[in-house]
Tab-separated table of C-alpha atoms (C1' of nucleotides) in Angstrom:
chain	number	residue	atom	x	y	z
Z	621	MET	CA	-2.710	-20.417	-12.420
Z	622	LYS	CA	-3.215	-19.141	-8.954
Z	623	ARG	CA	0.015	-18.927	-6.697
Z	624	ILE	CA	-0.394	-19.371	-3.167
Z	625	LEU	CA	2.263	-18.705	-0.609
Z	626	ILE	CA	2.577	-20.965	2.421
Z	627	ALA	CA	4.524	-19.788	5.412
Z	628	ASP	CA	4.695	-22.218	8.751
Z	629	ASP	CA	7.998	-23.400	10.358
Z	630	GLU	CA	7.224	-27.171	10.626
Z	631	GLU	CA	8.082	-28.538	7.111
Z	632	ARG	CA	5.595	-31.573	7.675
Z	633	MET	CA	2.619	-28.808	7.855
Z	634	ARG	CA	3.800	-26.790	4.676
Z	635	LYS	CA	4.005	-30.325	2.994
Z	636	LEU	CA	0.349	-31.341	3.979
Z	637	VAL	CA	-1.017	-28.147	2.741
Z	638	GLY	CA	1.263	-27.874	0.014
Z	639	ASP	CA	0.329	-31.083	-1.780
Z	640	PHE	CA	-3.687	-30.580	-1.081
Z	641	LEU	CA	-3.635	-27.504	-2.783
Z	642	LYS	CA	-1.216	-28.674	-5.706
Z	643	ARG	CA	-3.779	-31.454	-6.080
Z	644	GLU	CA	-6.322	-28.703	-6.581
Z	645	GLY	CA	-4.369	-26.985	-9.483
Z	646	PHE	CA	-2.563	-24.347	-7.279
Z	647	GLN	CA	1.240	-23.425	-7.150
Z	648	ILE	CA	2.862	-23.891	-4.307
Z	649	ILE	CA	5.439	-21.369	-2.635
Z	650	GLU	CA	6.713	-21.830	0.672
Z	651	ALA	CA	8.677	-19.859	3.395
Z	652	SER	CA	9.842	-21.222	6.928
Z	653	ASN	CA	9.694	-17.938	9.021
Z	654	GLY	CA	7.917	-14.680	8.858
Z	655	LYS	CA	10.952	-12.796	7.445
Z	656	GLU	CA	11.409	-15.235	4.794
Z	657	ALA	CA	7.512	-14.650	3.783
Z	658	LEU	CA	7.878	-11.001	3.761
Z	659	GLU	CA	10.751	-11.149	1.430
Z	660	ILE	CA	9.454	-13.545	-1.103
Z	661	PHE	CA	6.298	-11.683	-1.003
Z	662	ARG	CA	7.723	-8.651	-1.959
Z	663	GLU	CA	10.175	-9.926	-4.590
Z	664	GLU	CA	7.936	-12.238	-6.273
Z	665	SER	CA	4.994	-10.566	-7.860
Z	666	GLY	CA	1.584	-11.897	-8.174
Z	667	ILE	CA	0.968	-14.216	-5.246
Z	668	ASP	CA	-2.897	-14.392	-4.975
Z	669	LEU	CA	-2.930	-15.924	-1.363
Z	670	LEU	CA	-1.203	-16.138	1.792
Z	671	ILE	CA	-1.602	-18.823	4.452
Z	672	LEU	CA	0.186	-17.594	7.340
Z	673	ASP	CA	1.043	-19.770	10.726
Z	674	VAL	CA	0.560	-17.597	13.630
Z	675	MET	CA	3.554	-19.252	15.507
Z	676	MET	CA	6.945	-18.686	13.591
Z	677	PRO	CA	10.029	-17.612	14.314
Z	678	GLU	CA	11.557	-14.448	13.313
Z	679	TYR	CA	8.338	-12.600	12.759
Z	680	ASP	CA	4.793	-14.094	13.728
Z	681	GLY	CA	1.873	-14.261	11.672
Z	682	TRP	CA	0.155	-11.500	13.084
Z	683	THR	CA	3.277	-9.149	12.078
Z	684	VAL	CA	3.715	-10.652	8.788
Z	685	CYS	CA	0.075	-9.934	7.795
Z	686	ARG	CA	0.291	-6.332	9.535
Z	687	GLU	CA	3.299	-5.672	6.976
Z	688	ILE	CA	1.762	-6.722	4.276
Z	689	ARG	CA	-1.440	-5.042	4.835
Z	690	LYS	CA	0.435	-1.891	4.562
Z	691	TYR	CA	0.754	-2.507	0.782
Z	692	SER	CA	-1.265	-5.278	-0.485
Z	693	LEU	CA	-4.836	-6.435	-0.036
Z	694	VAL	CA	-3.772	-10.099	-1.023
Z	695	PRO	CA	-6.107	-12.380	0.983
Z	696	VAL	CA	-4.851	-13.827	4.280
Z	697	ILE	CA	-5.414	-17.389	5.795
Z	698	MET	CA	-4.484	-17.469	9.484
Z	699	LEU	CA	-3.597	-20.977	10.935
Z	700	THR	CA	-3.867	-21.026	14.514
Z	701	ALA	CA	-3.117	-23.718	17.007
Z	702	ARG	CA	-6.274	-22.777	19.146
Z	703	SER	CA	-9.487	-21.367	18.579
Z	704	GLU	CA	-9.665	-18.051	20.966
Z	705	GLU	CA	-11.946	-15.380	19.838
Z	706	SER	CA	-9.706	-12.569	21.285
Z	707	ASP	CA	-7.273	-14.091	18.942
Z	708	GLU	CA	-9.899	-13.846	16.066
Z	709	LEU	CA	-10.880	-10.206	16.928
Z	710	PHE	CA	-7.329	-9.310	16.753
Z	711	GLY	CA	-6.696	-10.666	13.520
Z	712	PHE	CA	-9.980	-9.146	11.800
Z	713	GLU	CA	-8.454	-5.716	12.837
Z	714	LEU	CA	-5.301	-6.649	10.922
Z	715	GLY	CA	-6.986	-7.466	7.830
Z	716	VAL	CA	-6.783	-11.488	8.383
Z	717	ASP	CA	-9.729	-12.820	5.849
Z	718	GLU	CA	-9.706	-16.373	7.226
Z	719	TYR	CA	-9.065	-18.075	10.208
Z	720	ILE	CA	-8.471	-21.892	10.281
Z	721	SER	CA	-7.969	-23.715	13.748
Z	722	LYS	CA	-5.601	-26.294	14.179
Z	723	PRO	CA	-6.459	-29.158	13.766
Z	724	PHE	CA	-8.231	-28.735	10.541
Z	725	SER	CA	-9.241	-31.129	7.714
Z	726	PRO	CA	-7.826	-30.555	4.004
Z	727	GLN	CA	-11.027	-30.231	2.711
Z	728	VAL	CA	-12.127	-27.053	4.808
Z	729	LEU	CA	-8.969	-25.740	3.895
Z	730	VAL	CA	-9.429	-26.171	0.386
Z	731	ALA	CA	-12.766	-24.956	0.493
Z	732	ARG	CA	-11.908	-21.861	2.306
Z	733	VAL	CA	-9.002	-20.955	-0.232
Z	734	ASN	CA	-11.958	-21.588	-2.956
Z	735	ALA	CA	-14.115	-19.274	-1.770
Z	736	LEU	CA	-11.916	-16.699	-0.627
Z	737	LEU	CA	-10.082	-16.568	-4.240
Z	738	ARG	CA	-13.637	-16.436	-5.861
Z	739	ARG	CA	-14.674	-13.312	-3.606
Z	740	ILE	CA	-11.489	-11.709	-4.274
Z	741	GLY	CA	-11.410	-12.766	-8.136
Z	742	LYS	CA	-14.851	-11.326	-8.862
Z	743	ASN	CA	-13.750	-7.700	-8.010
Z	744	SER	CA	-10.394	-7.732	-9.160
Z	745	HIS	CA	-10.497	-5.456	-12.042
Z	746	THR	CA	-7.229	-4.160	-13.551
Z	747	VAL	CA	-9.077	-1.074	-14.816
Z	748	LYS	CA	-10.243	1.507	-12.264
Z	749	ALA	CA	-12.408	4.061	-13.281
Z	750	PHE	CA	-12.970	7.422	-11.006
Z	751	ASN	CA	-15.306	9.901	-12.891
Z	752	GLY	CA	-12.740	10.846	-15.560
Z	753	LEU	CA	-9.777	9.311	-14.429
Z	754	GLU	CA	-9.229	5.951	-15.390
Z	755	ILE	CA	-6.172	3.643	-14.101
Z	756	ASP	CA	-5.017	0.696	-15.833
Z	757	GLU	CA	-2.706	-1.286	-13.573
Z	758	ASN	CA	-1.436	-3.694	-16.167
Z	759	SER	CA	-0.450	-1.664	-18.903
Z	760	ARG	CA	0.203	1.243	-16.602
Z	761	TYR	CA	-2.063	3.740	-18.235
Z	762	VAL	CA	-3.407	6.459	-16.509
Z	763	LEU	CA	-6.274	8.714	-18.665
Z	764	VAL	CA	-7.840	11.943	-17.542
Z	765	ASP	CA	-10.928	12.613	-19.373
Z	766	GLY	CA	-9.511	10.117	-22.103
Z	767	ILE	CA	-6.014	11.853	-22.165
Z	768	LYS	CA	-3.045	9.722	-21.412
Z	769	LEU	CA	-0.782	10.921	-18.871
Z	770	ASN	CA	2.542	10.307	-18.187
Z	771	LEU	CA	3.581	9.460	-14.705
Z	772	THR	CA	7.010	8.692	-13.210
Z	773	PRO	CA	7.054	5.061	-11.349
Z	774	LYS	CA	6.625	6.830	-7.906
Z	775	GLU	CA	3.811	8.971	-9.090
Z	776	PHE	CA	2.019	5.945	-10.400
Z	777	GLU	CA	2.408	3.585	-7.455
Z	778	LEU	CA	1.337	6.682	-5.270
Z	779	LEU	CA	-1.778	6.982	-6.957
Z	780	ILE	CA	-2.170	3.332	-7.061
Z	781	TYR	CA	-2.168	3.061	-3.044
Z	782	LEU	CA	-4.044	6.122	-2.776
Z	783	THR	CA	-6.926	4.523	-5.173
Z	784	GLU	CA	-6.828	1.391	-3.321
Z	785	ASN	CA	-7.594	2.996	-0.332
Z	786	GLU	CA	-10.427	5.291	-1.760
Z	787	GLY	CA	-12.215	7.374	0.984
Z	788	ARG	CA	-9.302	6.229	3.793
Z	789	ALA	CA	-7.273	9.162	5.253
Z	790	LEU	CA	-3.745	8.168	5.155
Z	791	SER	CA	-0.966	9.470	7.026
Z	792	ARG	CA	2.402	10.270	5.462
Z	793	ASP	CA	3.914	7.547	7.051
Z	794	GLN	CA	1.547	4.970	5.946
Z	795	ILE	CA	1.880	5.934	2.462
Z	796	LEU	CA	5.744	6.125	2.829
Z	797	ASN	CA	5.529	2.526	4.193
Z	798	ALA	CA	3.283	1.487	1.214
Z	799	VAL	CA	4.731	3.202	-1.708
Z	800	TRP	CA	8.303	3.544	-0.473
Z	801	ASP	CA	10.283	0.386	1.052
Z	802	PHE	CA	8.828	-0.161	4.559
Z	803	ASN	CA	12.161	0.515	6.264
Z	804	TYR	CA	12.652	3.621	4.201
Z	805	TYR	CA	14.220	6.350	6.362
Z	806	GLY	CA	14.016	9.897	4.839
Z	807	ASP	CA	12.088	13.010	4.809
Z	808	VAL	CA	8.353	12.319	5.443
Z	809	ARG	CA	7.807	15.799	3.334
Z	810	THR	CA	8.887	13.790	0.501
Z	811	VAL	CA	5.331	12.647	0.043
Z	812	ASP	CA	4.211	16.259	-0.083
Z	813	THR	CA	6.276	16.909	-3.245
Z	814	HIS	CA	4.897	13.652	-4.959
Z	815	ILE	CA	1.598	14.499	-4.091
Z	816	LYS	CA	1.864	18.079	-5.770
Z	817	LYS	CA	3.291	16.774	-9.085
Z	818	LEU	CA	0.685	14.435	-9.242
Z	819	ARG	CA	-2.096	16.749	-8.235
Z	820	LEU	CA	-0.303	18.848	-11.449
Z	821	LYS	CA	-0.407	15.985	-13.846
Z	822	LEU	CA	-3.937	15.102	-12.952
Z	823	GLY	CA	-4.923	18.617	-13.791
Z	824	SER	CA	-9.042	18.752	-12.562
Z	825	LYS	CA	-8.706	15.210	-11.231
Z	826	GLY	CA	-6.003	16.458	-8.913
Z	827	GLU	CA	-8.720	17.837	-6.497
Z	828	TYR	CA	-9.494	13.775	-5.898
Z	829	ILE	CA	-6.449	14.255	-3.719
Z	830	GLN	CA	-7.495	15.871	-0.655
Z	831	THR	CA	-5.372	17.361	2.219
Z	832	VAL	CA	-6.070	15.711	5.401
Z	833	ARG	CA	-4.805	18.205	8.141
Z	834	GLY	CA	-2.365	17.273	10.549
Z	835	LEU	CA	-2.340	13.722	9.093
Z	836	GLY	CA	-1.620	13.533	5.366
Z	837	TYR	CA	-4.016	12.749	2.106
Z	838	ARG	CA	-6.982	11.242	1.272
Z	839	PHE	CA	-8.053	10.236	-2.105
Z	840	GLU	CA	-12.223	10.704	-2.909
Z	841	VAL	CA	-14.004	11.459	-5.961
Z	842	ILE	CA	-15.880	14.401	-6.458
Z	843	LYS	CA	-19.161	14.347	-8.487
V	551	MET	CA	-24.539	4.122	5.078
V	552	LYS	CA	-24.152	0.218	4.715
V	553	ARG	CA	-27.553	-1.575	4.611
V	554	ILE	CA	-27.507	-5.013	6.024
V	555	LEU	CA	-30.517	-7.659	5.716
V	556	ILE	CA	-31.276	-10.035	8.538
V	557	ALA	CA	-33.259	-13.114	7.561
V	558	ASP	CA	-34.067	-15.220	10.845
V	559	ASP	CA	-37.561	-16.669	12.098
V	560	GLU	CA	-36.813	-15.681	15.525
V	561	GLU	CA	-37.601	-11.919	16.624
V	562	ARG	CA	-35.310	-12.019	19.660
V	563	MET	CA	-32.351	-13.462	17.035
V	564	ARG	CA	-32.912	-10.590	14.687
V	565	LYS	CA	-33.148	-7.745	17.327
V	566	LEU	CA	-30.025	-8.918	19.137
V	567	VAL	CA	-28.035	-8.848	15.880
V	568	GLY	CA	-29.933	-5.432	14.694
V	569	ASP	CA	-28.947	-3.742	17.770
V	570	PHE	CA	-25.748	-4.416	17.382
V	571	LEU	CA	-24.802	-3.760	13.927
V	572	LYS	CA	-27.255	-0.486	14.030
V	573	ARG	CA	-24.760	0.681	17.191
V	574	GLU	CA	-21.926	0.397	14.446
V	575	GLY	CA	-23.708	2.611	12.115
V	576	PHE	CA	-25.385	0.278	9.769
V	577	GLN	CA	-28.868	0.112	8.745
V	578	ILE	CA	-30.749	-2.875	9.198
V	579	ILE	CA	-33.771	-4.494	7.314
V	580	GLU	CA	-35.250	-7.579	8.824
V	581	ALA	CA	-37.158	-10.298	7.209
V	582	SER	CA	-38.716	-13.517	8.915
V	583	ASN	CA	-38.782	-16.289	6.423
V	584	GLY	CA	-36.764	-17.067	3.411
V	585	LYS	CA	-39.307	-16.117	0.832
V	586	GLU	CA	-39.832	-12.338	2.353
V	587	ALA	CA	-35.760	-12.179	2.317
V	588	LEU	CA	-35.435	-12.757	-1.268
V	589	GLU	CA	-38.653	-10.499	-2.165
V	590	ILE	CA	-37.144	-7.979	-0.078
V	591	PHE	CA	-33.689	-8.262	-1.705
V	592	ARG	CA	-35.171	-8.172	-5.155
V	593	GLU	CA	-37.116	-5.042	-4.589
V	594	GLU	CA	-34.605	-2.974	-2.206
V	595	SER	CA	-31.866	-2.145	-3.948
V	596	GLY	CA	-28.110	-1.580	-2.640
V	597	ILE	CA	-28.363	-4.064	0.217
V	598	ASP	CA	-24.437	-4.547	1.018
V	599	LEU	CA	-24.656	-7.676	2.948
V	600	LEU	CA	-27.255	-10.748	3.822
V	601	ILE	CA	-27.317	-12.277	7.087
V	602	LEU	CA	-29.378	-15.749	6.788
V	603	ASP	CA	-30.437	-18.139	9.399
V	604	VAL	CA	-30.261	-21.804	7.990
V	605	MET	CA	-33.123	-23.105	9.565
V	606	MET	CA	-36.366	-20.717	8.354
V	607	PRO	CA	-39.684	-21.299	7.135
V	608	GLU	CA	-40.509	-21.152	3.602
V	609	TYR	CA	-37.047	-21.480	2.194
V	610	ASP	CA	-34.220	-22.052	4.403
V	611	GLY	CA	-30.922	-20.204	4.327
V	612	TRP	CA	-29.241	-22.541	1.478
V	613	THR	CA	-31.868	-21.848	-0.545
V	614	VAL	CA	-31.975	-18.265	-0.327
V	615	CYS	CA	-28.304	-17.994	-0.960
V	616	ARG	CA	-28.026	-20.374	-4.116
V	617	GLU	CA	-31.340	-18.303	-5.468
V	618	ILE	CA	-29.475	-14.689	-4.730
V	619	ARG	CA	-26.107	-16.171	-6.130
V	620	LYS	CA	-27.739	-16.367	-9.460
V	621	TYR	CA	-27.934	-12.882	-10.148
V	622	SER	CA	-26.109	-11.379	-7.354
V	623	LEU	CA	-22.180	-10.912	-5.710
V	624	VAL	CA	-23.825	-9.458	-2.374
V	625	PRO	CA	-21.621	-11.157	0.699
V	626	VAL	CA	-23.583	-13.400	2.810
V	627	ILE	CA	-22.656	-14.673	6.181
V	628	MET	CA	-24.957	-17.650	7.394
V	629	LEU	CA	-25.822	-18.342	10.763
V	630	THR	CA	-26.159	-21.880	11.928
V	631	ALA	CA	-27.178	-23.828	15.009
V	632	ARG	CA	-24.316	-26.306	14.859
V	633	SER	CA	-21.051	-26.188	13.766
V	634	GLU	CA	-20.837	-29.461	11.490
V	635	GLU	CA	-18.149	-29.275	8.897
V	636	SER	CA	-20.223	-30.989	6.109
V	637	ASP	CA	-22.639	-28.129	6.434
V	638	GLU	CA	-19.538	-25.775	6.041
V	639	LEU	CA	-18.159	-27.352	2.999
V	640	PHE	CA	-21.671	-27.211	1.429
V	641	GLY	CA	-21.993	-23.451	2.408
V	642	PHE	CA	-18.808	-22.488	0.673
V	643	GLU	CA	-19.809	-24.181	-2.582
V	644	LEU	CA	-23.033	-22.205	-2.979
V	645	GLY	CA	-21.368	-19.225	-2.273
V	646	VAL	CA	-21.454	-18.205	1.383
V	647	ASP	CA	-18.844	-16.118	2.255
V	648	GLU	CA	-18.768	-16.365	5.943
V	649	TYR	CA	-20.192	-18.789	8.441
V	650	ILE	CA	-21.205	-18.207	12.061
V	651	SER	CA	-22.399	-20.902	14.432
V	652	LYS	CA	-24.717	-20.317	17.195
V	653	PRO	CA	-23.943	-19.275	20.001
V	654	PHE	CA	-21.952	-16.494	18.882
V	655	SER	CA	-20.651	-13.371	20.754
V	656	PRO	CA	-22.134	-9.877	18.781
V	657	GLN	CA	-18.175	-8.740	18.528
V	658	VAL	CA	-17.282	-11.764	16.692
V	659	LEU	CA	-20.640	-11.051	14.304
V	660	VAL	CA	-19.395	-7.309	13.963
V	661	ALA	CA	-15.643	-8.313	13.079
V	662	ARG	CA	-16.900	-10.497	10.351
V	663	VAL	CA	-19.095	-8.195	8.962
V	664	ASN	CA	-16.695	-5.530	8.867
V	665	ALA	CA	-13.879	-7.911	7.385
V	666	LEU	CA	-16.402	-9.043	4.561
V	667	LEU	CA	-17.062	-5.610	3.780
V	668	ARG	CA	-13.440	-4.254	3.302
V	669	ARG	CA	-12.698	-7.732	1.488
V	670	ILE	CA	-15.434	-6.987	-0.966
V	671	GLY	CA	-14.179	-3.440	-1.626
V	672	LYS	CA	-16.899	-1.209	-0.060
V	673	ASN	CA	-14.950	0.543	2.869
V	674	SER	CA	-14.690	-0.728	6.123
V	675	HIS	CA	-16.000	0.676	9.082
V	676	THR	CA	-14.798	2.510	12.147
V	677	VAL	CA	-18.143	4.386	11.729
V	678	LYS	CA	-19.815	5.355	14.883
V	679	ALA	CA	-23.410	6.765	14.517
V	680	PHE	CA	-24.910	9.016	17.063
V	681	ASN	CA	-28.481	10.186	16.368
V	682	GLY	CA	-27.712	12.310	13.158
V	683	LEU	CA	-23.934	12.455	14.138
V	684	GLU	CA	-21.527	10.213	12.097
V	685	ILE	CA	-17.997	9.585	12.591
V	686	ASP	CA	-16.009	7.636	10.243
V	687	GLU	CA	-12.248	7.281	11.671
V	688	ASN	CA	-11.151	5.725	8.605
V	689	SER	CA	-11.839	8.582	6.265
V	690	ARG	CA	-11.623	11.309	9.205
V	691	TYR	CA	-15.129	12.748	8.089
V	692	VAL	CA	-17.726	13.820	10.578
V	693	LEU	CA	-21.398	14.135	9.349
V	694	VAL	CA	-24.394	15.933	10.973
V	695	ASP	CA	-27.325	15.123	9.308
V	696	GLY	CA	-25.399	13.561	6.261
V	697	ILE	CA	-23.551	16.863	6.025
V	698	LYS	CA	-19.584	16.639	5.970
V	699	LEU	CA	-17.976	18.892	8.812
V	700	ASN	CA	-14.166	20.202	8.306
V	701	LEU	CA	-12.900	19.867	11.574
V	702	THR	CA	-9.485	20.539	12.768
V	703	PRO	CA	-7.134	18.136	14.214
V	704	LYS	CA	-7.610	18.761	17.740
V	705	GLU	CA	-11.223	19.267	17.337
V	706	PHE	CA	-11.445	15.553	15.433
V	707	GLU	CA	-9.514	14.136	18.324
V	708	LEU	CA	-11.403	15.578	20.986
V	709	LEU	CA	-14.704	14.462	19.514
V	710	ILE	CA	-13.121	11.238	19.319
V	711	TYR	CA	-12.123	10.858	22.803
V	712	LEU	CA	-15.509	12.276	23.889
V	713	THR	CA	-17.493	9.900	21.816
V	714	GLU	CA	-15.356	7.013	23.284
V	715	ASN	CA	-16.327	7.760	26.381
V	716	GLU	CA	-19.856	8.235	25.802
V	717	GLY	CA	-22.044	8.801	29.092
V	718	ARG	CA	-19.025	9.349	31.263
V	719	ALA	CA	-17.942	12.629	32.845
V	720	LEU	CA	-14.606	13.872	32.244
V	721	SER	CA	-12.296	16.574	33.484
V	722	ARG	CA	-10.355	18.825	31.430
V	723	ASP	CA	-7.310	17.032	32.901
V	724	GLN	CA	-8.334	13.676	31.754
V	725	ILE	CA	-8.854	15.325	28.481
V	726	LEU	CA	-5.894	16.910	28.311
V	727	ASN	CA	-3.878	13.889	28.761
V	728	ALA	CA	-5.901	11.988	26.452
V	729	VAL	CA	-5.858	14.433	23.466
V	730	TRP	CA	-3.071	16.589	24.149
V	731	ASP	CA	0.656	15.277	24.586
V	732	PHE	CA	0.432	13.683	28.033
V	733	ASN	CA	3.369	15.672	29.529
V	734	TYR	CA	1.388	19.202	28.101
V	735	TYR	CA	1.863	21.994	30.251
V	736	GLY	CA	-0.675	24.831	29.266
V	737	ASP	CA	-3.832	26.134	30.291
V	738	VAL	CA	-6.404	24.032	31.259
V	739	ARG	CA	-8.767	26.434	29.749
V	740	THR	CA	-7.786	25.617	26.358
V	741	VAL	CA	-10.061	22.394	26.458
V	742	ASP	CA	-12.822	25.096	26.792
V	743	THR	CA	-12.132	26.450	23.942
V	744	HIS	CA	-11.993	23.838	21.724
V	745	ILE	CA	-15.186	22.448	23.273
V	746	LYS	CA	-16.822	25.674	21.938
V	747	LYS	CA	-15.308	25.235	18.555
V	748	LEU	CA	-16.537	21.852	18.382
V	749	ARG	CA	-19.989	22.577	19.591
V	750	LEU	CA	-20.387	25.223	17.108
V	751	LYS	CA	-19.335	23.280	14.276
V	752	LEU	CA	-21.557	20.342	15.381
V	753	GLY	CA	-24.473	22.630	15.329
V	754	SER	CA	-27.660	21.125	16.606
V	755	LYS	CA	-25.630	17.971	17.676
V	756	GLY	CA	-23.305	20.306	19.698
V	757	GLU	CA	-26.012	19.901	22.535
V	758	TYR	CA	-24.575	15.990	22.886
V	759	ILE	CA	-21.414	17.606	24.512
V	760	GLN	CA	-22.494	18.731	28.003
V	761	THR	CA	-21.104	20.757	30.586
V	762	VAL	CA	-20.349	18.989	34.207
V	763	ARG	CA	-19.858	22.010	36.479
V	764	GLY	CA	-17.047	21.920	38.398
V	765	LEU	CA	-15.351	18.805	36.530
V	766	GLY	CA	-15.362	18.958	32.467
V	767	TYR	CA	-17.841	17.308	30.079
V	768	ARG	CA	-19.657	14.619	29.188
V	769	PHE	CA	-20.724	13.622	25.665
V	770	GLU	CA	-24.448	12.032	25.783
V	771	VAL	CA	-26.705	11.520	22.762
V	772	ILE	CA	-29.901	13.500	23.330
V	773	LYS	CA	-32.861	11.717	21.717
Q	1123	DA	C1'	32.370	3.034	-17.492
Q	1124	DC	C1'	30.597	7.506	-19.419
Q	1125	DT	C1'	27.085	10.845	-19.913
Q	1126	DG	C1'	22.745	13.063	-20.578
Q	1127	DG	C1'	18.400	13.335	-19.095
Q	1128	DA	C1'	14.841	11.591	-16.252
Q	1129	DT	C1'	13.266	11.126	-11.608
Q	1130	DC	C1'	13.601	11.691	-6.710
Q	1131	DT	C1'	14.716	13.833	-2.344
Q	1132	DT	C1'	15.922	17.608	0.516
Q	1133	DC	C1'	15.508	22.155	2.041
Q	1134	DA	C1'	13.787	26.494	3.137
Q	1135	DC	C1'	10.510	30.017	2.880
Q	1136	DA	C1'	5.722	31.892	2.747
Q	1137	DG	C1'	1.502	31.785	3.472
Q	1138	DA	C1'	-2.545	29.602	5.654
Q	1139	DA	C1'	-4.560	27.262	9.242
Q	1140	DT	C1'	-4.734	25.777	13.618
Q	1141	DG	C1'	-3.787	26.157	18.606
Q	1142	DT	C1'	-3.395	28.772	22.905
Q	1143	DT	C1'	-3.727	32.338	26.001
Q	1144	DC	C1'	-6.092	36.009	28.263
Q	1145	DA	C1'	-9.522	39.106	29.731
Q	1146	DC	C1'	-14.152	39.945	30.090
Q	1147	DA	C1'	-18.987	38.715	29.991
Q	1148	DA	C1'	-22.376	35.138	31.367
Q	1149	DA	C1'	-24.192	31.876	34.028
Q	1150	DA	C1'	-24.507	28.641	37.791
Q	1151	DG	C1'	-24.428	27.413	42.634
Q	1152	DC	C1'	-25.022	28.961	47.319
W	462	DG	C1'	-25.909	39.455	46.142
W	463	DC	C1'	-21.479	36.940	45.981
W	464	DT	C1'	-18.607	33.723	44.335
W	465	DT	C1'	-17.221	30.330	41.517
W	466	DT	C1'	-17.229	28.281	37.003
W	467	DT	C1'	-18.142	28.451	32.397
W	468	DG	C1'	-18.640	30.613	27.610
W	469	DT	C1'	-16.730	33.732	24.328
W	470	DG	C1'	-14.282	36.362	21.231
W	471	DA	C1'	-9.747	38.092	20.156
W	472	DA	C1'	-5.050	38.699	19.718
W	473	DC	C1'	-0.911	36.203	19.471
W	474	DA	C1'	1.954	32.058	18.910
W	475	DT	C1'	2.714	27.874	17.004
W	476	DT	C1'	2.463	24.313	13.480
W	477	DC	C1'	1.351	22.583	9.263
W	478	DT	C1'	1.284	22.597	4.050
W	479	DG	C1'	2.236	24.088	-0.656
W	480	DT	C1'	5.975	25.520	-3.535
W	481	DG	C1'	9.878	26.016	-6.253
W	482	DA	C1'	14.636	25.324	-6.705
W	483	DA	C1'	18.803	23.029	-6.134
W	484	DG	C1'	21.428	19.178	-5.694
W	485	DA	C1'	21.470	13.751	-5.750
W	486	DT	C1'	20.743	9.569	-7.817
W	487	DC	C1'	18.956	6.628	-11.026
W	488	DC	C1'	18.720	4.622	-15.443
W	489	DA	C1'	19.253	3.542	-20.629
W	490	DG	C1'	21.924	4.185	-24.354
W	491	DT	C1'	26.466	4.287	-25.839
DNA sequence: ACTGGATCTTCACAGAATGTTCACAAAAGC
DNA sequence: GCTTTTGTGAACATTCTGTGAAGATCCAGT
């Protein structure tokens, strides 16, 4: 069963949306402000979709989306009171997947939720393969040329984050925010040390982790 | 480079949409009716996204989408003249991923295309293309005629700044303020040195960086 | 609560890569 | 031809990354 987190400060709205989605067979989790949404998302694992109201106390919908995008690709639907193009553009840049302006009919909402989940569901493999490097997120296996590696938790999560962003250059700060707690205050160079260990353990596939001088690192498969 | 198939019977519309997307670094293939779209899609491999007009001769957009969904998960954006909810619902059920109603601004289109491609897993695009010179801000790669360059951080940022101001003459001071720390106190001629290195690395595309005597430099694509 | 081992973090140093300056050559404008 | 401006190469300065090791922290088993 798919789990959906709804964040809206109006209880009436949460109930309306929630009821409709429950009827469609989804499990609903509610948050009444942005901060709560962030906390719940971080603690509860396996949330499949987020519905965020733009206007919320503590953190607004944009902020919540931005924070979550630092470490997750979970689909996000944003609810907004008015339909302004500038807002919409802004949202897409933050990584909002859908955009529904109030008032909306529940059918439209349900249709978009289904469409979004269908889309995501099709390319959600728990096993990723990169030319001799296989990663199974569920069983936490990493295989290099078929040989199982023994990675520490941090190393594993670092590798996951890098591969999720294959081809993208990531700054040390981005990596820290994503792999460590997002309010981690420590030495940025810690990333380097973990990269070093990861490269070592990955052996020949360590070259997939490239240094982007002046910025950070990038994962890219070398053929 | 991502390839996009545009199917619309109005040539004017194909051109409008196509031009905007080309400027974003996509490769555009056109079809003037539904039947042609289906044929092209089946023959050409590696099409990354479909933009379909609802109203077309031969087969309409819905039909094309339904047919293609039988064997492909390629993302589909549907263009429609009016924004009716019933149509939208109908479309989501057929497997339409996005839905844009005319008239629309090209920015919204580009934003949705990027959002969709990002979602699908192919990487997103901050890619700019200038006649043989491609710049991908995400991966921090710069390609000249398809070959990757190795630029230093300063060189990269300088190039970004120049291209962002394509066609505009920029003084050395402007460049210093933008690319270096804004309270940088150093030799203005440092810019010259970096321009030199950049031109060298860009090879034949180095000519896009023109000297504006008495002022500074200007980036302009030479056809 | 204790202990030993694994893991994580910090730090300093070396070497490499990059950035800056400067002097002179070349080019452009008058 | 003279002056001003830009191109260029090399020397020098600075910054950044890789690395190893030491110390801190976490965790499972007792």
